[in-house]
mmCIF file of C-alpha atoms and ligand atoms in Angstrom:
data_model
loop_
_atom_site.group_PDB
_atom_site.id
_atom_site.type_symbol
_atom_site.label_atom_id
_atom_site.label_comp_id
_atom_site.label_asym_id
_atom_site.label_seq_id
_atom_site.Cartn_x
_atom_site.Cartn_y
_atom_site.Cartn_z
ATOM 1 C CA UNK W 1 -18.431 3.872 -0.877
ATOM 2 C CA UNK W 2 -16.910 6.556 -3.157
ATOM 3 C CA UNK W 3 -18.177 6.616 -6.989
ATOM 4 C CA UNK W 4 -16.509 7.728 -10.132
ATOM 5 C CA UNK W 5 -18.296 7.286 -12.892
ATOM 6 C CA UNK W 6 -15.452 6.825 -15.890
ATOM 7 C CA UNK W 7 -17.134 9.505 -19.822
ATOM 8 C CA UNK W 8 -15.033 9.290 -22.493
ATOM 9 C CA UNK W 9 -15.510 11.682 -25.270
ATOM 10 C CA UNK W 10 -14.868 12.362 -28.314
ATOM 11 C CA UNK W 11 -17.155 15.321 -30.030
ATOM 12 C CA UNK W 12 -19.864 15.476 -27.745
ATOM 13 C CA UNK W 13 -20.048 18.725 -27.003
ATOM 14 C CA UNK W 14 -23.647 18.726 -27.038
ATOM 15 C CA UNK W 15 -24.588 16.355 -24.449
ATOM 16 C CA UNK W 16 -21.579 16.452 -22.200
ATOM 17 C CA UNK W 17 -23.985 18.917 -19.750
ATOM 18 C CA UNK W 18 -27.044 17.669 -19.689
ATOM 19 C CA UNK W 19 -25.240 14.826 -18.269
ATOM 20 C CA UNK W 20 -24.493 16.340 -15.614
ATOM 21 C CA UNK W 21 -27.448 17.746 -15.561
ATOM 22 C CA UNK W 22 -28.957 14.046 -15.366
ATOM 23 C CA UNK W 23 -26.048 12.317 -13.712
ATOM 24 C CA UNK W 24 -26.644 14.821 -10.690
ATOM 25 C CA UNK W 25 -30.572 14.522 -10.155
ATOM 26 C CA UNK W 26 -30.783 11.175 -10.240
ATOM 27 C CA UNK W 27 -27.604 10.350 -7.754
ATOM 28 C CA UNK W 28 -28.584 12.790 -5.503
ATOM 29 C CA UNK W 29 -26.624 12.933 -2.217
ATOM 30 C CA UNK W 30 -24.351 10.355 -3.559
ATOM 31 C CA UNK W 31 -20.937 11.533 -2.740
ATOM 32 C CA UNK W 32 -19.563 10.591 -6.563
ATOM 33 C CA UNK W 33 -16.809 12.789 -9.496
ATOM 34 C CA UNK W 34 -16.890 12.244 -12.932
ATOM 35 C CA UNK W 35 -13.874 11.447 -14.882
ATOM 36 C CA UNK W 36 -13.825 12.805 -18.442
ATOM 37 C CA UNK W 37 -10.986 11.530 -20.838
ATOM 38 C CA UNK W 38 -11.315 13.456 -23.916
ATOM 39 C CA UNK W 39 -9.692 12.427 -27.392
ATOM 40 C CA UNK W 40 -8.573 15.975 -28.905
ATOM 41 C CA UNK W 41 -12.125 16.449 -29.413
ATOM 42 C CA UNK W 42 -12.372 19.231 -32.501
ATOM 43 C CA UNK W 43 -15.745 20.388 -31.820
ATOM 44 C CA UNK W 44 -14.073 21.807 -28.033
ATOM 45 C CA UNK W 45 -15.709 19.640 -25.469
ATOM 46 C CA UNK W 46 -12.161 18.996 -23.882
ATOM 47 C CA UNK W 47 -13.222 22.507 -22.936
ATOM 48 C CA UNK W 48 -16.041 22.652 -21.552
ATOM 49 C CA UNK W 49 -15.201 19.241 -19.621
ATOM 50 C CA UNK W 50 -12.815 22.132 -17.597
ATOM 51 C CA UNK W 51 -15.190 24.559 -17.957
ATOM 52 C CA UNK W 52 -17.915 22.265 -16.125
ATOM 53 C CA UNK W 53 -14.671 20.618 -13.630
ATOM 54 C CA UNK W 54 -13.926 24.395 -12.383
ATOM 55 C CA UNK W 55 -18.050 24.773 -12.533
ATOM 56 C CA UNK W 56 -19.050 21.565 -10.371
ATOM 57 C CA UNK W 57 -15.909 20.130 -8.750
ATOM 58 C CA UNK W 58 -16.062 17.223 -8.559
ATOM 59 C CA UNK W 59 -14.817 16.292 -11.861
ATOM 60 C CA UNK W 60 -11.666 14.809 -12.815
ATOM 61 C CA UNK W 61 -10.824 15.819 -17.124
ATOM 62 C CA UNK W 62 -7.535 13.801 -18.499
ATOM 63 C CA UNK W 63 -6.743 15.236 -22.579
ATOM 64 C CA UNK W 64 -5.509 12.840 -25.451
ATOM 65 C CA UNK W 65 -3.437 13.468 -27.672
ATOM 66 C CA UNK W 66 -6.636 12.102 -30.333
ATOM 67 C CA UNK W 67 -9.177 9.846 -31.176
ATOM 68 C CA UNK W 68 -7.601 6.808 -29.236
ATOM 69 C CA UNK W 69 -10.040 4.434 -28.522
ATOM 70 C CA UNK W 70 -12.749 3.692 -25.917
ATOM 71 C CA UNK W 71 -11.424 1.441 -24.291
ATOM 72 C CA UNK W 72 -8.108 2.524 -24.035
ATOM 73 C CA UNK W 73 -10.091 5.286 -22.590
ATOM 74 C CA UNK W 74 -11.755 3.447 -19.471
ATOM 75 C CA UNK W 75 -7.938 1.950 -19.214
ATOM 76 C CA UNK W 76 -6.388 6.136 -18.554
ATOM 77 C CA UNK W 77 -9.924 6.798 -17.082
ATOM 78 C CA UNK W 78 -8.967 4.256 -14.320
ATOM 79 C CA UNK W 79 -5.390 5.533 -13.951
ATOM 80 C CA UNK W 80 -6.737 8.613 -12.139
ATOM 81 C CA UNK W 81 -10.403 7.628 -10.622
ATOM 82 C CA UNK W 82 -10.492 7.158 -7.023
ATOM 83 C CA UNK W 83 -13.780 5.109 -6.042
ATOM 84 C CA UNK W 84 -13.446 1.794 -4.724
ATOM 85 C CA UNK W 85 -16.649 1.628 -7.320
ATOM 86 C CA UNK W 86 -16.618 2.326 -10.827
ATOM 87 C CA UNK W 87 -19.115 3.298 -13.459
ATOM 88 C CA UNK W 88 -18.327 3.612 -17.593
ATOM 89 C CA UNK W 89 -20.918 4.868 -19.607
ATOM 90 C CA UNK W 90 -21.093 6.997 -23.612
ATOM 91 C CA UNK W 91 -20.686 10.743 -23.519
ATOM 92 C CA UNK W 92 -24.405 10.446 -26.305
ATOM 93 C CA UNK W 93 -27.211 9.678 -23.412
ATOM 94 C CA UNK W 94 -27.479 5.993 -25.144
ATOM 95 C CA UNK W 95 -26.857 5.108 -21.656
ATOM 96 C CA UNK W 96 -29.104 6.800 -19.226
ATOM 97 C CA UNK W 97 -28.200 7.921 -16.307
ATOM 98 C CA UNK W 98 -31.358 8.181 -14.781
ATOM 99 C CA UNK W 99 -30.280 3.373 -14.749
ATOM 100 C CA UNK W 100 -27.473 4.581 -12.099
ATOM 101 C CA UNK W 101 -28.673 4.243 -8.321
ATOM 102 C CA UNK W 102 -29.996 0.690 -9.610
ATOM 103 C CA UNK W 103 -26.948 0.235 -10.487
ATOM 104 C CA UNK W 104 -25.100 0.897 -7.634
ATOM 105 C CA UNK W 105 -28.182 -0.544 -5.534
ATOM 106 C CA UNK W 106 -27.168 -4.442 -6.965
ATOM 107 C CA UNK W 107 -23.393 -3.519 -5.785
ATOM 108 C CA UNK W 108 -24.032 -1.751 -2.553
ATOM 109 C CA UNK W 109 -26.268 -5.605 -2.260
ATOM 110 C CA UNK W 110 -23.223 -7.550 -3.364
ATOM 111 C CA UNK W 111 -22.601 -7.169 -6.857
ATOM 112 C CA UNK W 112 -19.168 -7.458 -7.839
ATOM 113 C CA UNK W 113 -19.686 -6.524 -11.817
ATOM 114 C CA UNK W 114 -22.949 -4.618 -12.374
ATOM 115 C CA UNK W 115 -23.877 -4.941 -16.126
ATOM 116 C CA UNK W 116 -26.865 -2.638 -17.748
ATOM 117 C CA UNK W 117 -28.236 -5.258 -20.536
ATOM 118 C CA UNK W 118 -30.437 -4.254 -23.380
ATOM 119 C CA UNK W 119 -30.690 -8.041 -23.582
ATOM 120 C CA UNK W 120 -32.481 -8.854 -20.103
ATOM 121 C CA UNK W 121 -35.943 -9.012 -19.978
ATOM 122 C CA UNK W 122 -37.462 -5.412 -19.477
ATOM 123 C CA UNK W 123 -34.078 -4.322 -21.825
ATOM 124 C CA UNK W 124 -34.070 -3.105 -25.465
ATOM 125 C CA UNK W 125 -32.519 -0.909 -27.681
ATOM 126 C CA UNK W 126 -34.651 2.213 -29.664
ATOM 127 C CA UNK W 127 -34.435 2.486 -33.090
ATOM 128 C CA UNK W 128 -31.816 0.572 -34.143
ATOM 129 C CA UNK W 129 -32.339 -0.738 -37.927
ATOM 130 C CA UNK W 130 -32.645 -4.073 -39.144
ATOM 131 C CA UNK W 131 -28.894 -4.476 -39.796
ATOM 132 C CA UNK W 132 -27.464 -3.548 -36.497
ATOM 133 C CA UNK W 133 -29.402 -5.188 -34.543
ATOM 134 C CA UNK W 134 -28.622 -8.178 -35.943
ATOM 135 C CA UNK W 135 -25.119 -7.733 -35.904
ATOM 136 C CA UNK W 136 -24.951 -6.862 -32.577
ATOM 137 C CA UNK W 137 -27.196 -10.301 -31.429
ATOM 138 C CA UNK W 138 -24.160 -11.538 -33.913
ATOM 139 C CA UNK W 139 -21.528 -9.978 -31.946
ATOM 140 C CA UNK W 140 -22.965 -11.011 -28.060
ATOM 141 C CA UNK W 141 -23.379 -14.556 -29.567
ATOM 142 C CA UNK W 142 -19.496 -14.941 -30.968
ATOM 143 C CA UNK W 143 -19.060 -13.546 -27.750
ATOM 144 C CA UNK W 144 -20.899 -15.832 -25.270
ATOM 145 C CA UNK W 145 -19.219 -18.920 -27.642
ATOM 146 C CA UNK W 146 -15.759 -18.308 -27.758
ATOM 147 C CA UNK W 147 -15.291 -16.552 -24.051
ATOM 148 C CA UNK W 148 -16.789 -18.417 -21.664
ATOM 149 C CA UNK W 149 -17.091 -16.328 -18.660
ATOM 150 C CA UNK W 150 -18.973 -14.123 -21.309
ATOM 151 C CA UNK W 151 -22.391 -17.022 -21.268
ATOM 152 C CA UNK W 152 -22.662 -15.013 -17.385
ATOM 153 C CA UNK W 153 -24.306 -12.257 -18.863
ATOM 154 C CA UNK W 154 -26.979 -11.022 -21.613
ATOM 155 C CA UNK W 155 -25.145 -8.559 -23.036
ATOM 156 C CA UNK W 156 -21.624 -9.122 -22.568
ATOM 157 C CA UNK W 157 -20.756 -6.342 -25.252
ATOM 158 C CA UNK W 158 -22.749 -3.399 -23.368
ATOM 159 C CA UNK W 159 -20.934 -0.031 -22.961
ATOM 160 C CA UNK W 160 -22.261 0.228 -19.560
ATOM 161 C CA UNK W 161 -21.306 -1.243 -16.261
ATOM 162 C CA UNK W 162 -20.394 -0.480 -12.401
ATOM 163 C CA UNK W 163 -17.750 -2.563 -10.678
ATOM 164 C CA UNK W 164 -16.322 -2.449 -7.011
ATOM 165 C CA UNK W 165 -12.611 -1.413 -8.183
ATOM 166 C CA UNK W 166 -11.688 -4.744 -7.490
ATOM 167 C CA UNK W 167 -12.346 -6.564 -9.625
ATOM 168 C CA UNK W 168 -9.970 -5.166 -12.232
ATOM 169 C CA UNK W 169 -7.102 -4.667 -9.419
ATOM 170 C CA UNK W 170 -3.253 -5.869 -11.222
ATOM 171 C CA UNK W 171 -5.051 -6.887 -14.818
ATOM 172 C CA UNK W 172 -2.976 -6.423 -17.321
ATOM 173 C CA UNK W 173 -6.050 -4.591 -19.925
ATOM 174 C CA UNK W 174 -5.790 -4.830 -23.131
ATOM 175 C CA UNK W 175 -6.708 -1.558 -24.500
ATOM 176 C CA UNK W 176 -7.978 -1.538 -28.298
ATOM 177 C CA UNK W 177 -10.832 -1.361 -29.898
ATOM 178 C CA UNK W 178 -14.343 -0.452 -28.476
ATOM 179 C CA UNK W 179 -15.055 -3.846 -25.979
ATOM 180 C CA UNK W 180 -13.784 -3.405 -22.750
ATOM 181 C CA UNK W 181 -16.829 -5.232 -20.780
ATOM 182 C CA UNK W 182 -15.552 -8.178 -22.183
ATOM 183 C CA UNK W 183 -12.044 -7.666 -21.297
ATOM 184 C CA UNK W 184 -13.165 -7.272 -17.738
ATOM 185 C CA UNK W 185 -15.611 -9.742 -17.702
ATOM 186 C CA UNK W 186 -12.752 -12.666 -19.428
ATOM 187 C CA UNK W 187 -9.920 -11.227 -17.279
ATOM 188 C CA UNK W 188 -11.381 -9.847 -14.025
ATOM 189 C CA UNK W 189 -11.824 -10.730 -10.105
ATOM 190 C CA UNK W 190 -15.316 -10.911 -10.032
ATOM 191 C CA UNK W 191 -17.644 -13.372 -8.591
ATOM 192 C CA UNK W 192 -21.526 -12.449 -8.413
ATOM 193 C CA UNK W 193 -22.679 -10.244 -11.045
ATOM 194 C CA UNK W 194 -25.764 -9.130 -12.806
ATOM 195 C CA UNK W 195 -27.848 -7.213 -15.242
ATOM 196 C CA UNK W 196 -29.859 -4.693 -15.060
ATOM 197 C CA UNK W 197 -32.332 -4.007 -17.826
ATOM 198 C CA UNK W 198 -31.899 -0.712 -20.031
ATOM 199 C CA UNK W 199 -33.069 0.349 -23.654
ATOM 200 C CA UNK W 200 -29.846 1.796 -25.176
ATOM 201 C CA UNK W 201 -31.772 5.348 -26.227
ATOM 202 C CA UNK W 202 -31.523 7.055 -30.274
ATOM 203 C CA UNK W 203 -28.931 9.331 -30.289
ATOM 204 C CA UNK W 204 -30.141 13.002 -30.786
ATOM 205 C CA UNK W 205 -27.997 14.741 -31.479
ATOM 206 C CA UNK W 206 -23.879 14.534 -32.194
ATOM 207 C CA UNK W 207 -22.510 11.777 -34.855
ATOM 208 C CA UNK W 208 -21.561 7.718 -33.993
ATOM 209 C CA UNK W 209 -18.202 7.159 -33.800
ATOM 210 C CA UNK W 210 -18.360 3.054 -34.392
ATOM 211 C CA UNK W 211 -17.538 2.710 -37.657
ATOM 212 C CA UNK W 212 -16.895 -0.976 -40.345
ATOM 213 C CA UNK W 213 -12.771 -0.636 -39.047
ATOM 214 C CA UNK W 214 -14.340 -0.805 -35.154
ATOM 215 C CA UNK W 215 -16.205 -4.891 -36.156
ATOM 216 C CA UNK W 216 -12.561 -6.003 -37.940
ATOM 217 C CA UNK W 217 -10.680 -4.581 -34.288
ATOM 218 C CA UNK W 218 -13.653 -6.587 -32.432
ATOM 219 C CA UNK W 219 -13.061 -10.168 -34.028
ATOM 220 C CA UNK W 220 -8.708 -9.645 -33.740
ATOM 221 C CA UNK W 221 -9.742 -8.972 -30.117
ATOM 222 C CA UNK W 222 -12.048 -11.877 -29.336
ATOM 223 C CA UNK W 223 -9.700 -14.351 -31.457
ATOM 224 C CA UNK W 224 -6.783 -12.585 -28.553
ATOM 225 C CA UNK W 225 -8.845 -12.886 -25.922
ATOM 226 C CA UNK W 226 -9.391 -16.275 -26.354
ATOM 227 C CA UNK W 227 -6.213 -17.339 -27.249
ATOM 228 C CA UNK W 228 -5.372 -15.661 -23.669
ATOM 229 C CA UNK W 229 -8.462 -17.464 -22.320
ATOM 230 C CA UNK W 230 -7.236 -21.136 -23.191
ATOM 231 C CA UNK W 231 -4.015 -20.291 -22.087
ATOM 232 C CA UNK W 232 -4.919 -19.527 -18.482
ATOM 233 C CA UNK W 233 -7.269 -22.595 -18.762
ATOM 234 C CA UNK W 234 -4.343 -25.016 -19.613
ATOM 235 C CA UNK W 235 -2.023 -23.459 -17.095
ATOM 236 C CA UNK W 236 -4.456 -23.713 -14.521
ATOM 237 C CA UNK W 237 -5.044 -27.365 -15.081
ATOM 238 C CA UNK W 238 -1.103 -28.632 -15.595
ATOM 239 C CA UNK W 239 -0.927 -26.398 -11.825
ATOM 240 C CA UNK W 240 -3.846 -28.619 -10.792
ATOM 241 C CA UNK W 241 -2.928 -31.621 -12.125
ATOM 242 C CA UNK W 242 0.876 -31.678 -10.573
ATOM 243 C CA UNK W 243 2.145 -34.630 -7.694
ATOM 244 C CA UNK W 244 2.929 -32.207 -4.817
HETATM 245 N N1 UDP N 1 -16.062 7.537 -28.139
HETATM 246 C C1 UDP N 1 -14.323 8.492 -27.324
HETATM 247 N N2 UDP N 1 -13.430 7.587 -27.911
HETATM 248 C C2 UDP N 1 -13.293 6.907 -29.580
HETATM 249 C C3 UDP N 1 -14.450 6.987 -29.975
HETATM 250 C C4 UDP N 1 -15.874 7.107 -28.916
HETATM 251 O O1 UDP N 1 -14.037 9.063 -26.866
HETATM 252 O O2 UDP N 1 -12.620 7.359 -30.459
HETATM 253 C C5 UDP N 1 -16.638 7.618 -26.971
HETATM 254 C C6 UDP N 1 -18.016 8.753 -27.613
HETATM 255 O O3 UDP N 1 -18.082 9.750 -27.530
HETATM 256 C C7 UDP N 1 -19.463 8.200 -26.830
HETATM 257 C C8 UDP N 1 -18.577 6.503 -26.555
HETATM 258 O O4 UDP N 1 -17.429 6.855 -26.956
HETATM 259 O O5 UDP N 1 -19.298 8.605 -25.897
HETATM 260 C C9 UDP N 1 -19.325 5.888 -27.545
HETATM 261 O O6 UDP N 1 -19.118 5.908 -29.555
HETATM 262 P P1 UDP N 1 -20.420 6.162 -29.926
HETATM 263 O O7 UDP N 1 -21.805 6.902 -29.294
HETATM 264 O O8 UDP N 1 -19.849 6.482 -31.121
HETATM 265 O O9 UDP N 1 -20.197 4.096 -30.573
HETATM 266 P P2 UDP N 1 -22.140 3.517 -30.035
HETATM 267 O O10 UDP N 1 -23.049 4.012 -29.611
HETATM 268 O O11 UDP N 1 -22.609 4.045 -32.036
HETATM 269 O O12 UDP N 1 -21.940 2.479 -30.349
HETATM 270 MG MG1 MG N 2 -23.426 6.486 -28.933
#
């Protein structure tokens, strides 16, 4: 098994080195590559990523012209990722790298998709205001109400997850907004999905890029996904109902 870890970055210069170091100690002897997808960070994250690539040898760097968004960074990262297992995580250490070995173990045991989850027993969030907690819960509920497969997990909006590459092979992923996992849950080819609890950490360095406009983006994304899901279900129904 070979693992590719896709890490989208925008202005994460002060986090990237620690992330690479903590991943190295967490993953030990495992074979893995880092795919850093940088959105033309003005703080020099892209340059630092190149330096890490020279120093560590298992790092690929993609440079994008500007802040093109999280979901499309993952789709772009998939184009160069060579692993048969792919993990996606943020660069800002809010997703603790120490959870990754447990997630990979679940894949080895037979899961197709593993979601690091804030909303199963043992998981949580650190330092969020009541307002952000509420927004996250409402957004999660909306996803679970409108996309039937999102009910298979408690945290379909997590940004930290791992999957067998076959789950996304041949799929047309819509690279809009922040919520690429929801897209994979709605469209992916998987049977077994497992959630691993984790606590979303406080961001210690750098700033969040989540703007209010992302909430609107999310509602539009959800609406589109819902329509696509209904269309697919209807077409399946039509096909199975046809006389042979
Ligand atoms: N990010 C990115 N491009 C963007 C916005 C965000 O690559 O246009 C990266 C960012 O550097 C981080 C991850 O996506 O690694 C999650 O972003 P952020 O921490 O701002 O979101 P939050 O954790 O506040 O929801
Ligand atoms: Mg963050």
